[in-house]
Tab-separated table of N, CA and C in Angstrom:
chain	number	residue	atom	x	y	z
A	26	UNK	N	10.620	20.994	7.947
A	26	UNK	CA	9.371	20.532	7.086
A	26	UNK	C	9.885	19.415	6.220
A	27	UNK	N	9.141	18.417	6.085
A	27	UNK	CA	9.166	16.770	5.475
A	27	UNK	C	8.851	16.944	4.284
A	28	UNK	N	9.870	16.787	3.499
A	28	UNK	CA	9.766	16.793	2.039
A	28	UNK	C	9.929	15.271	1.159
A	29	UNK	N	10.077	14.570	2.066
A	29	UNK	CA	10.269	13.038	1.345
A	29	UNK	C	9.516	11.995	2.423
A	30	UNK	N	8.820	11.307	1.183
A	30	UNK	CA	7.941	10.392	2.261
A	30	UNK	C	8.511	9.475	3.302
A	31	UNK	N	9.907	9.435	2.998
A	31	UNK	CA	10.451	8.773	4.494
A	31	UNK	C	10.480	9.666	5.622
A	32	UNK	N	10.389	10.907	5.272
A	32	UNK	CA	10.703	11.921	6.261
A	32	UNK	C	9.199	11.787	6.806
A	33	UNK	N	8.075	11.819	5.943
A	33	UNK	CA	6.562	11.978	6.051
A	33	UNK	C	6.358	10.312	7.106
A	34	UNK	N	6.457	9.450	6.494
A	34	UNK	CA	5.781	8.480	6.748
A	34	UNK	C	6.774	7.468	7.593
A	35	UNK	N	8.064	7.612	8.023
A	35	UNK	CA	8.798	6.525	8.587
A	35	UNK	C	9.100	7.422	9.933
A	36	UNK	N	9.043	8.604	9.908
A	36	UNK	CA	9.067	8.971	11.219
A	36	UNK	C	8.872	8.222	12.762
A	37	UNK	N	9.834	8.097	13.484
A	37	UNK	CA	9.111	7.289	14.618
A	37	UNK	C	8.115	7.533	15.538
A	38	UNK	N	7.958	8.800	15.361
A	38	UNK	CA	6.990	9.298	16.079
A	38	UNK	C	5.780	9.532	15.649
A	39	UNK	N	5.698	9.348	14.173
A	39	UNK	CA	4.379	9.604	13.495
A	39	UNK	C	3.806	7.635	13.238
A	40	UNK	N	5.157	6.747	12.944
A	40	UNK	CA	4.982	5.780	12.284
A	40	UNK	C	3.788	4.997	12.954
A	41	UNK	N	3.531	4.728	14.262
A	41	UNK	CA	2.185	3.899	14.650
A	41	UNK	C	0.969	4.706	13.970
A	42	UNK	N	0.789	6.025	14.187
A	42	UNK	CA	-0.310	6.533	13.411
A	42	UNK	C	-0.080	5.969	11.798
A	43	UNK	N	0.733	6.021	11.226
A	43	UNK	CA	1.002	5.966	9.745
A	43	UNK	C	0.118	4.352	9.549
A	44	UNK	N	1.037	3.493	10.388
A	44	UNK	CA	0.511	2.280	10.590
A	44	UNK	C	-1.148	2.150	10.644
A	45	UNK	N	-1.460	2.766	11.903
A	45	UNK	CA	-2.928	2.564	12.132
A	45	UNK	C	-3.880	3.129	10.735
A	46	UNK	N	-3.488	4.182	10.147
A	46	UNK	CA	-4.313	4.773	8.827
A	46	UNK	C	-4.109	3.955	7.655
A	47	UNK	N	-3.221	3.177	7.500
A	47	UNK	CA	-3.033	2.301	6.422
A	47	UNK	C	-3.844	0.978	6.829
A	48	UNK	N	-3.604	0.755	7.829
A	48	UNK	CA	-4.812	-0.400	8.175
A	48	UNK	C	-6.355	0.133	8.112
A	49	UNK	N	-6.722	1.199	8.433
A	49	UNK	CA	-7.995	1.474	8.250
A	49	UNK	C	-8.175	1.473	6.692
A	50	UNK	N	-7.524	2.001	5.802
A	50	UNK	CA	-7.449	1.959	4.292
A	50	UNK	C	-7.412	0.707	3.748
A	51	UNK	N	-6.812	-0.315	4.371
A	51	UNK	CA	-7.140	-1.777	3.667
A	51	UNK	C	-8.306	-2.217	4.328
A	52	UNK	N	-8.585	-1.738	5.571
A	52	UNK	CA	-9.983	-2.155	6.069
A	52	UNK	C	-11.313	-1.796	4.842
A	53	UNK	N	-11.047	-0.336	4.793
A	53	UNK	CA	-11.862	0.265	3.849
A	53	UNK	C	-12.114	-0.269	2.626
A	54	UNK	N	-10.845	-0.680	2.262
A	54	UNK	CA	-10.941	-1.141	0.533
A	54	UNK	C	-11.436	-2.086	0.157
A	55	UNK	N	-11.293	-3.333	1.318
A	55	UNK	CA	-11.841	-4.682	1.702
A	55	UNK	C	-13.268	-4.197	1.732
A	56	UNK	N	-13.915	-3.807	2.389
A	56	UNK	CA	-15.237	-3.293	2.755
A	56	UNK	C	-16.216	-2.781	1.379
A	57	UNK	N	-15.217	-2.277	0.760
A	57	UNK	CA	-16.012	-1.881	-0.581
A	57	UNK	C	-16.067	-2.664	-1.564
A	58	UNK	N	-15.041	-3.846	-1.549
A	58	UNK	CA	-15.312	-4.905	-2.807
A	58	UNK	C	-16.893	-5.325	-2.769
A	59	UNK	N	-17.146	-5.338	-4.100
A	59	UNK	CA	-18.405	-6.110	-4.247
A	59	UNK	C	-18.244	-7.208	-5.382
A	60	UNK	N	-19.370	-7.876	-5.511
A	60	UNK	CA	-19.711	-8.982	-6.446
A	60	UNK	C	-18.790	-10.197	-5.757
A	61	UNK	N	-19.063	-11.392	-6.885
A	61	UNK	CA	-18.314	-12.524	-6.341
A	61	UNK	C	-17.019	-12.484	-5.836
A	62	UNK	N	-16.161	-11.789	-6.719
A	62	UNK	CA	-14.551	-11.888	-6.098
A	62	UNK	C	-14.614	-10.793	-5.027
A	63	UNK	N	-15.520	-9.800	-4.620
A	63	UNK	CA	-15.581	-8.956	-3.580
A	63	UNK	C	-15.880	-9.941	-2.401
A	64	UNK	N	-16.618	-11.253	-2.637
A	64	UNK	CA	-17.275	-11.779	-1.227
A	64	UNK	C	-16.146	-12.610	-0.884
A	65	UNK	N	-15.532	-12.937	-2.049
A	65	UNK	CA	-14.249	-13.879	-1.806
A	65	UNK	C	-13.201	-13.187	-0.954
A	66	UNK	N	-12.579	-12.065	-1.290
A	66	UNK	CA	-11.914	-11.125	-0.667
A	66	UNK	C	-12.237	-10.658	0.886
A	67	UNK	N	-13.400	-10.217	0.891
A	67	UNK	CA	-13.832	-10.112	2.101
A	67	UNK	C	-14.013	-11.599	3.177
A	68	UNK	N	-14.500	-12.586	2.618
A	68	UNK	CA	-14.252	-13.746	3.492
A	68	UNK	C	-12.942	-14.211	3.921
A	69	UNK	N	-12.125	-14.292	2.962
A	69	UNK	CA	-10.770	-14.378	3.505
A	69	UNK	C	-10.213	-13.415	4.254
A	70	UNK	N	-10.582	-12.095	3.942
A	70	UNK	CA	-9.987	-10.802	5.181
A	70	UNK	C	-10.568	-11.558	6.401
A	71	UNK	N	-11.614	-11.589	6.320
A	71	UNK	CA	-12.625	-11.894	7.834
A	71	UNK	C	-11.594	-13.101	8.615
A	72	UNK	N	-11.527	-14.394	7.805
A	72	UNK	CA	-10.854	-15.387	8.358
A	72	UNK	C	-9.281	-15.083	8.846
A	73	UNK	N	-8.710	-14.058	7.955
A	73	UNK	CA	-7.379	-14.011	8.406
A	73	UNK	C	-7.245	-13.115	9.777
A	74	UNK	N	-8.334	-11.812	9.795
A	74	UNK	CA	-8.414	-11.462	11.195
A	74	UNK	C	-8.731	-12.042	12.295
A	75	UNK	N	-9.865	-13.097	12.333
A	75	UNK	CA	-9.898	-14.236	13.179
A	75	UNK	C	-8.977	-14.636	13.695
A	76	UNK	N	-8.062	-15.075	12.796
A	76	UNK	CA	-7.134	-16.102	13.019
A	76	UNK	C	-5.674	-15.466	13.751
A	77	UNK	N	-5.498	-14.150	13.493
A	77	UNK	CA	-4.438	-13.286	13.989
A	77	UNK	C	-4.951	-11.837	13.183
A	78	UNK	N	-5.638	-11.248	14.672
A	78	UNK	CA	-5.993	-9.985	14.768
A	78	UNK	C	-5.217	-8.890	14.250
A	79	UNK	N	-3.587	-9.090	14.627
A	79	UNK	CA	-2.530	-8.405	14.413
A	79	UNK	C	-1.945	-8.642	13.549
A	80	UNK	N	-1.907	-9.287	12.406
A	80	UNK	CA	-1.392	-9.682	11.158
A	80	UNK	C	-1.224	-8.572	10.227
A	81	UNK	N	-2.401	-8.130	9.781
A	81	UNK	CA	-2.499	-6.664	8.998
A	81	UNK	C	-1.796	-5.719	9.130
A	82	UNK	N	-1.705	-4.878	10.590
A	82	UNK	CA	-0.871	-3.853	11.000
A	82	UNK	C	0.366	-4.453	11.221
A	83	UNK	N	0.848	-5.596	11.374
A	83	UNK	CA	2.047	-6.225	11.401
A	83	UNK	C	3.220	-5.937	10.077
A	84	UNK	N	2.083	-6.702	9.423
A	84	UNK	CA	2.300	-7.130	7.755
A	84	UNK	C	2.779	-5.739	7.447
A	85	UNK	N	1.669	-4.640	7.490
A	85	UNK	CA	2.108	-3.243	6.862
A	85	UNK	C	3.498	-2.610	7.559
A	86	UNK	N	3.397	-2.593	8.899
A	86	UNK	CA	4.685	-2.259	9.451
A	86	UNK	C	6.005	-2.873	8.774
A	87	UNK	N	6.087	-4.274	9.100
A	87	UNK	CA	7.271	-4.681	8.513
A	87	UNK	C	7.472	-4.103	7.011
A	88	UNK	N	6.386	-4.018	6.290
A	88	UNK	CA	6.618	-4.034	4.730
A	88	UNK	C	6.668	-2.130	4.225
A	89	UNK	N	6.626	-1.507	5.552
A	89	UNK	CA	6.392	-0.041	5.098
A	89	UNK	C	7.621	0.700	4.610
A	90	UNK	N	8.908	0.464	5.090
A	90	UNK	CA	9.918	0.818	4.590
A	90	UNK	C	10.108	0.749	3.245
A	91	UNK	N	10.035	-0.810	2.663
A	91	UNK	CA	9.833	-0.963	1.509
A	91	UNK	C	8.975	-0.478	0.593
A	92	UNK	N	7.962	-0.317	0.695
A	92	UNK	CA	6.687	0.266	0.190
A	92	UNK	C	6.763	1.759	-0.121
A	93	UNK	N	7.741	2.389	0.700
A	93	UNK	CA	8.216	4.117	1.156
A	93	UNK	C	9.337	4.125	-0.343
A	94	UNK	N	10.397	3.117	-0.220
A	94	UNK	CA	11.238	3.163	-1.010
A	94	UNK	C	10.853	3.058	-2.360
A	95	UNK	N	9.630	2.312	-2.800
A	95	UNK	CA	9.337	1.920	-4.091
A	95	UNK	C	8.456	3.427	-4.516
A	96	UNK	N	7.963	4.049	-3.351
A	96	UNK	CA	6.527	5.460	-3.725
A	96	UNK	C	7.578	6.560	-3.775
A	97	UNK	N	8.669	6.477	-3.404
A	97	UNK	CA	9.246	7.868	-3.133
A	97	UNK	C	9.799	8.448	-4.213
A	98	UNK	N	10.039	7.615	-5.361
A	98	UNK	CA	10.513	8.589	-6.787
A	98	UNK	C	9.093	9.173	-7.110
A	99	UNK	N	7.875	8.694	-7.341
A	99	UNK	CA	6.589	9.296	-7.404
A	99	UNK	C	6.173	10.522	-7.116
A	100	UNK	N	6.712	10.170	-5.416
A	100	UNK	CA	6.224	11.450	-4.654
A	100	UNK	C	7.315	12.787	-5.015
A	101	UNK	N	8.307	12.137	-5.189
A	101	UNK	CA	9.302	13.453	-5.781
A	101	UNK	C	8.937	14.091	-6.951
A	102	UNK	N	8.711	13.240	-7.631
A	102	UNK	CA	8.175	13.678	-9.196
A	102	UNK	C	6.886	14.731	-8.674
A	103	UNK	N	6.048	14.319	-8.013
A	103	UNK	CA	4.586	14.858	-7.835
A	103	UNK	C	5.012	16.388	-7.550
A	104	UNK	N	5.927	16.504	-6.428
A	104	UNK	CA	6.328	17.663	-5.862
A	104	UNK	C	7.132	18.473	-7.029
A	105	UNK	N	7.875	18.060	-7.770
A	105	UNK	CA	8.678	18.666	-8.772
A	105	UNK	C	7.277	19.225	-9.632
A	106	UNK	N	6.544	18.653	-9.863
A	106	UNK	CA	5.692	19.046	-10.717
A	106	UNK	C	4.837	20.494	-10.161
A	107	UNK	N	4.734	20.544	-9.164
A	107	UNK	CA	4.709	21.712	-8.411
A	107	UNK	C	3.024	22.008	-8.196
A	108	UNK	N	2.080	21.024	-7.985
A	108	UNK	CA	0.889	21.314	-7.779
A	108	UNK	C	-0.014	20.420	-7.967
A	109	UNK	N	-1.397	20.267	-7.536
A	109	UNK	CA	-2.349	19.647	-8.141
A	109	UNK	C	-2.640	18.442	-6.703
A	110	UNK	N	-3.449	17.760	-6.908
A	110	UNK	CA	-3.680	16.842	-5.607
A	110	UNK	C	-2.912	15.492	-5.994
A	111	UNK	N	-2.593	15.103	-5.033
A	111	UNK	CA	-1.594	13.787	-5.075
A	111	UNK	C	-2.493	12.700	-5.804
A	112	UNK	N	-3.724	12.397	-5.185
A	112	UNK	CA	-4.742	11.661	-5.813
A	112	UNK	C	-4.783	11.798	-7.088
A	113	UNK	N	-4.914	13.140	-7.751
A	113	UNK	CA	-5.096	13.076	-9.363
A	113	UNK	C	-3.789	12.501	-10.046
A	114	UNK	N	-2.618	13.004	-9.039
A	114	UNK	CA	-1.302	12.532	-9.903
A	114	UNK	C	-1.245	11.176	-9.629
A	115	UNK	N	-1.738	10.368	-8.600
A	115	UNK	CA	-1.426	8.826	-8.362
A	115	UNK	C	-2.406	8.405	-9.580
A	116	UNK	N	-3.394	9.071	-9.798
A	116	UNK	CA	-4.720	8.470	-10.769
A	116	UNK	C	-3.897	8.469	-12.216
A	117	UNK	N	-3.089	9.498	-12.540
A	117	UNK	CA	-2.436	9.607	-14.170
A	117	UNK	C	-1.569	8.518	-14.316
A	118	UNK	N	-1.059	8.039	-13.068
A	118	UNK	CA	0.530	7.020	-13.112
A	118	UNK	C	-0.062	5.991	-12.377
A	119	UNK	N	-1.482	5.508	-12.515
A	119	UNK	CA	-1.835	4.481	-11.479
A	119	UNK	C	-1.511	2.956	-11.877
A	120	UNK	N	-0.949	2.804	-12.883
A	120	UNK	CA	-0.643	1.533	-13.169
A	120	UNK	C	1.489	1.229	-13.067
A	121	UNK	N	1.684	2.484	-13.068
A	121	UNK	CA	3.323	2.510	-12.866
A	121	UNK	C	3.629	2.553	-11.346
A	122	UNK	N	2.516	3.162	-10.713
A	122	UNK	CA	2.649	3.325	-9.192
A	122	UNK	C	2.589	1.865	-8.654
A	123	UNK	N	1.146	1.204	-9.089
A	123	UNK	CA	0.529	0.276	-8.178
A	123	UNK	C	1.598	-1.118	-8.665
A	124	UNK	N	2.253	-1.164	-10.208
A	124	UNK	CA	3.791	-2.183	-10.148
A	124	UNK	C	4.527	-1.695	-9.201
A	125	UNK	N	4.803	-0.480	-9.192
A	125	UNK	CA	6.035	-0.504	-8.122
A	125	UNK	C	5.882	-1.095	-6.616
A	126	UNK	N	4.726	-0.530	-6.287
A	126	UNK	CA	4.286	-0.832	-5.033
A	126	UNK	C	4.161	-2.422	-4.824
A	127	UNK	N	3.590	-3.373	-6.001
A	127	UNK	CA	3.445	-4.800	-6.024
A	127	UNK	C	4.688	-5.441	-5.925
A	128	UNK	N	5.881	-4.087	-6.570
A	128	UNK	CA	7.205	-4.722	-6.555
A	128	UNK	C	7.761	-5.294	-5.214
A	129	UNK	N	7.189	-4.724	-3.995
A	129	UNK	CA	7.598	-5.743	-2.850
A	129	UNK	C	7.244	-6.749	-2.416
A	130	UNK	N	6.048	-6.869	-2.860
A	130	UNK	CA	5.373	-8.011	-2.715
A	130	UNK	C	5.623	-9.361	-3.665
A	131	UNK	N	6.169	-8.672	-5.122
A	131	UNK	CA	6.600	-9.609	-6.093
A	131	UNK	C	8.080	-10.269	-5.572
A	132	UNK	N	8.794	-9.261	-4.742
A	132	UNK	CA	10.069	-9.930	-4.784
A	132	UNK	C	10.079	-10.654	-3.314
A	133	UNK	N	9.178	-10.605	-2.517
A	133	UNK	CA	9.446	-11.678	-1.246
A	133	UNK	C	8.705	-13.000	-2.072
A	134	UNK	N	7.510	-13.030	-2.927
A	134	UNK	CA	7.255	-14.233	-3.544
A	134	UNK	C	8.357	-14.933	-4.119
A	135	UNK	N	8.788	-13.890	-4.870
A	135	UNK	CA	10.099	-14.749	-5.456
A	135	UNK	C	11.170	-15.396	-4.779
A	136	UNK	N	11.223	-14.746	-3.707
A	136	UNK	CA	12.115	-15.003	-2.654
A	136	UNK	C	11.755	-16.645	-1.927
A	137	UNK	N	10.394	-16.584	-1.863
A	137	UNK	CA	9.831	-17.715	-1.584
A	137	UNK	C	10.736	-19.367	-1.606
A	138	UNK	N	10.931	-19.889	-0.860
A	138	UNK	CA	11.615	-21.215	-1.485
A	138	UNK	C	10.664	-22.450	-1.413
A	139	UNK	N	9.093	-21.893	-1.608
A	139	UNK	CA	8.032	-22.922	-1.840
A	139	UNK	C	7.435	-22.452	-3.169
A	140	UNK	N	7.214	-23.425	-3.800
A	140	UNK	CA	6.914	-23.303	-5.266
A	140	UNK	C	5.360	-23.016	-5.273
A	141	UNK	N	4.726	-23.413	-4.390
A	141	UNK	CA	3.023	-23.466	-4.025
A	141	UNK	C	2.966	-21.546	-3.902
A	142	UNK	N	3.979	-21.285	-3.038
A	142	UNK	CA	3.659	-19.590	-2.577
A	142	UNK	C	3.816	-19.135	-4.119
A	143	UNK	N	4.664	-19.085	-4.877
A	143	UNK	CA	5.057	-18.733	-6.219
A	143	UNK	C	3.977	-19.051	-6.982
A	144	UNK	N	3.454	-19.928	-7.015
A	144	UNK	CA	2.234	-20.520	-7.998
A	144	UNK	C	1.069	-19.400	-7.400
A	145	UNK	N	0.624	-19.548	-6.372
A	145	UNK	CA	-0.682	-18.751	-5.869
A	145	UNK	C	-0.488	-17.627	-6.467
A	146	UNK	N	0.980	-17.044	-5.750
A	146	UNK	CA	0.842	-15.159	-6.126
A	146	UNK	C	0.983	-15.070	-7.552
A	147	UNK	N	1.624	-15.864	-8.387
A	147	UNK	CA	1.256	-15.521	-9.784
A	147	UNK	C	0.187	-15.672	-10.446
A	148	UNK	N	-0.813	-16.158	-9.927
A	148	UNK	CA	-2.411	-16.413	-10.171
A	148	UNK	C	-3.276	-15.280	-9.599
A	149	UNK	N	-2.795	-14.940	-8.482
A	149	UNK	CA	-3.617	-13.703	-7.853
A	149	UNK	C	-2.961	-12.142	-8.255
A	150	UNK	N	-1.806	-12.054	-8.537
A	150	UNK	CA	-1.212	-10.930	-8.889
A	150	UNK	C	-1.884	-9.913	-10.235
A	151	UNK	N	-2.527	-10.361	-10.994
A	151	UNK	CA	-3.483	-9.498	-11.850
A	151	UNK	C	-4.670	-8.983	-10.955
A	152	UNK	N	-5.109	-9.549	-10.133
A	152	UNK	CA	-6.069	-9.274	-9.046
A	152	UNK	C	-5.588	-8.229	-8.536
A	153	UNK	N	-4.779	-8.371	-7.927
A	153	UNK	CA	-3.793	-7.496	-6.720
A	153	UNK	C	-3.475	-6.184	-7.641
A	154	UNK	N	-3.060	-6.336	-8.901
A	154	UNK	CA	-2.541	-4.873	-9.642
A	154	UNK	C	-4.123	-3.983	-9.576
A	155	UNK	N	-5.081	-4.368	-9.903
A	155	UNK	CA	-6.631	-3.951	-9.854
A	155	UNK	C	-6.679	-3.439	-8.484
A	156	UNK	N	-6.801	-4.095	-7.722
A	156	UNK	CA	-7.202	-3.767	-6.000
A	156	UNK	C	-5.907	-2.415	-5.914
A	157	UNK	N	-4.930	-2.726	-5.756
A	157	UNK	CA	-3.519	-1.459	-5.684
A	157	UNK	C	-4.156	0.037	-6.246
A	158	UNK	N	-4.534	-0.495	-7.797
A	158	UNK	CA	-5.107	0.760	-8.343
A	158	UNK	C	-5.976	1.479	-8.104
A	159	UNK	N	-6.908	0.550	-7.295
A	159	UNK	CA	-8.253	1.273	-6.604
A	159	UNK	C	-8.271	1.937	-5.761
A	160	UNK	N	-6.829	1.549	-4.726
A	160	UNK	CA	-6.869	2.209	-3.286
A	160	UNK	C	-6.089	3.551	-3.467
A	161	UNK	N	-5.302	3.398	-4.409
A	161	UNK	CA	-4.271	4.782	-4.706
A	161	UNK	C	-4.631	5.653	-4.354
A	162	UNK	N	-5.984	6.348	-4.595
A	162	UNK	CA	-6.712	7.601	-4.150
A	162	UNK	C	-6.780	7.902	-2.449
A	163	UNK	N	-7.011	6.956	-1.746
A	163	UNK	CA	-7.202	6.703	-0.225
A	163	UNK	C	-5.652	6.302	0.223
A	164	UNK	N	-4.833	5.931	-0.608
A	164	UNK	CA	-3.695	5.584	0.010
A	164	UNK	C	-2.984	7.502	-0.303
A	165	UNK	N	-3.202	8.272	-1.409
A	165	UNK	CA	-2.868	9.726	-1.304
A	165	UNK	C	-3.198	10.508	-0.408
A	166	UNK	N	-4.731	9.914	0.114
A	166	UNK	CA	-5.289	10.686	1.156
A	166	UNK	C	-4.401	10.604	2.424
A	167	UNK	N	-3.854	9.574	2.676
A	167	UNK	CA	-3.254	8.950	4.083
A	167	UNK	C	-2.228	10.001	4.007
A	168	UNK	N	-1.160	9.960	2.714
A	168	UNK	CA	0.062	10.483	2.776
A	168	UNK	C	-0.464	12.107	2.875
A	169	UNK	N	-1.230	12.404	2.304
A	169	UNK	CA	-1.276	13.964	2.424
A	169	UNK	C	-1.683	14.013	4.037
A	170	UNK	N	-2.464	13.444	4.299
A	170	UNK	CA	-2.812	13.907	5.852
A	170	UNK	C	-1.598	13.789	6.781
A	171	UNK	N	-0.893	13.186	6.489
A	171	UNK	CA	0.437	12.714	7.144
A	171	UNK	C	1.830	13.990	6.912
A	172	UNK	N	1.473	14.409	5.472
A	172	UNK	CA	2.401	15.107	5.078
A	172	UNK	C	1.853	16.898	5.761
A	173	UNK	N	0.772	16.960	6.228
A	173	UNK	CA	0.068	18.211	7.080
A	173	UNK	C	0.498	18.310	8.336
A	174	UNK	N	0.472	17.239	8.867
A	174	UNK	CA	1.055	16.960	10.288
A	174	UNK	C	2.406	17.114	10.091
A	175	UNK	N	2.955	16.744	9.118
A	175	UNK	CA	4.577	16.845	9.513
A	175	UNK	C	5.389	17.762	9.136
A	176	UNK	N	4.331	18.805	8.229
A	176	UNK	CA	4.847	20.379	7.783
A	176	UNK	C	5.360	21.001	8.924
């Protein structure tokens, strides 16, 4: 039985399905964005997909190990608490979890040799926190779905 996120999400036999489900999660989150900022997110995402349709799933796959490493302590704590839904647990720790997940892109931005990348990332980071927090219930659903198939 798979007890860790690493076992659940990174198993080579399941990884392609995990990446596909996470890509669908990103698509759904972008689709649900509203207002002026939502229009900007949707427009940018559409352009990105036209330029390189494989960019999002490739990026998910490339960053998945790091995301799992950052999320693993939260998943272990959730299991240790002995119950409830993962979505409820994520909601109760939304700021901490989103910060941990964004730590992956924080590190990549910090390692960039281009000051322009660092400046743009610093401006977008607060909105990214909000978007990741909003996506946590769907992320919990993806994890729970794959945990059931890994059992």
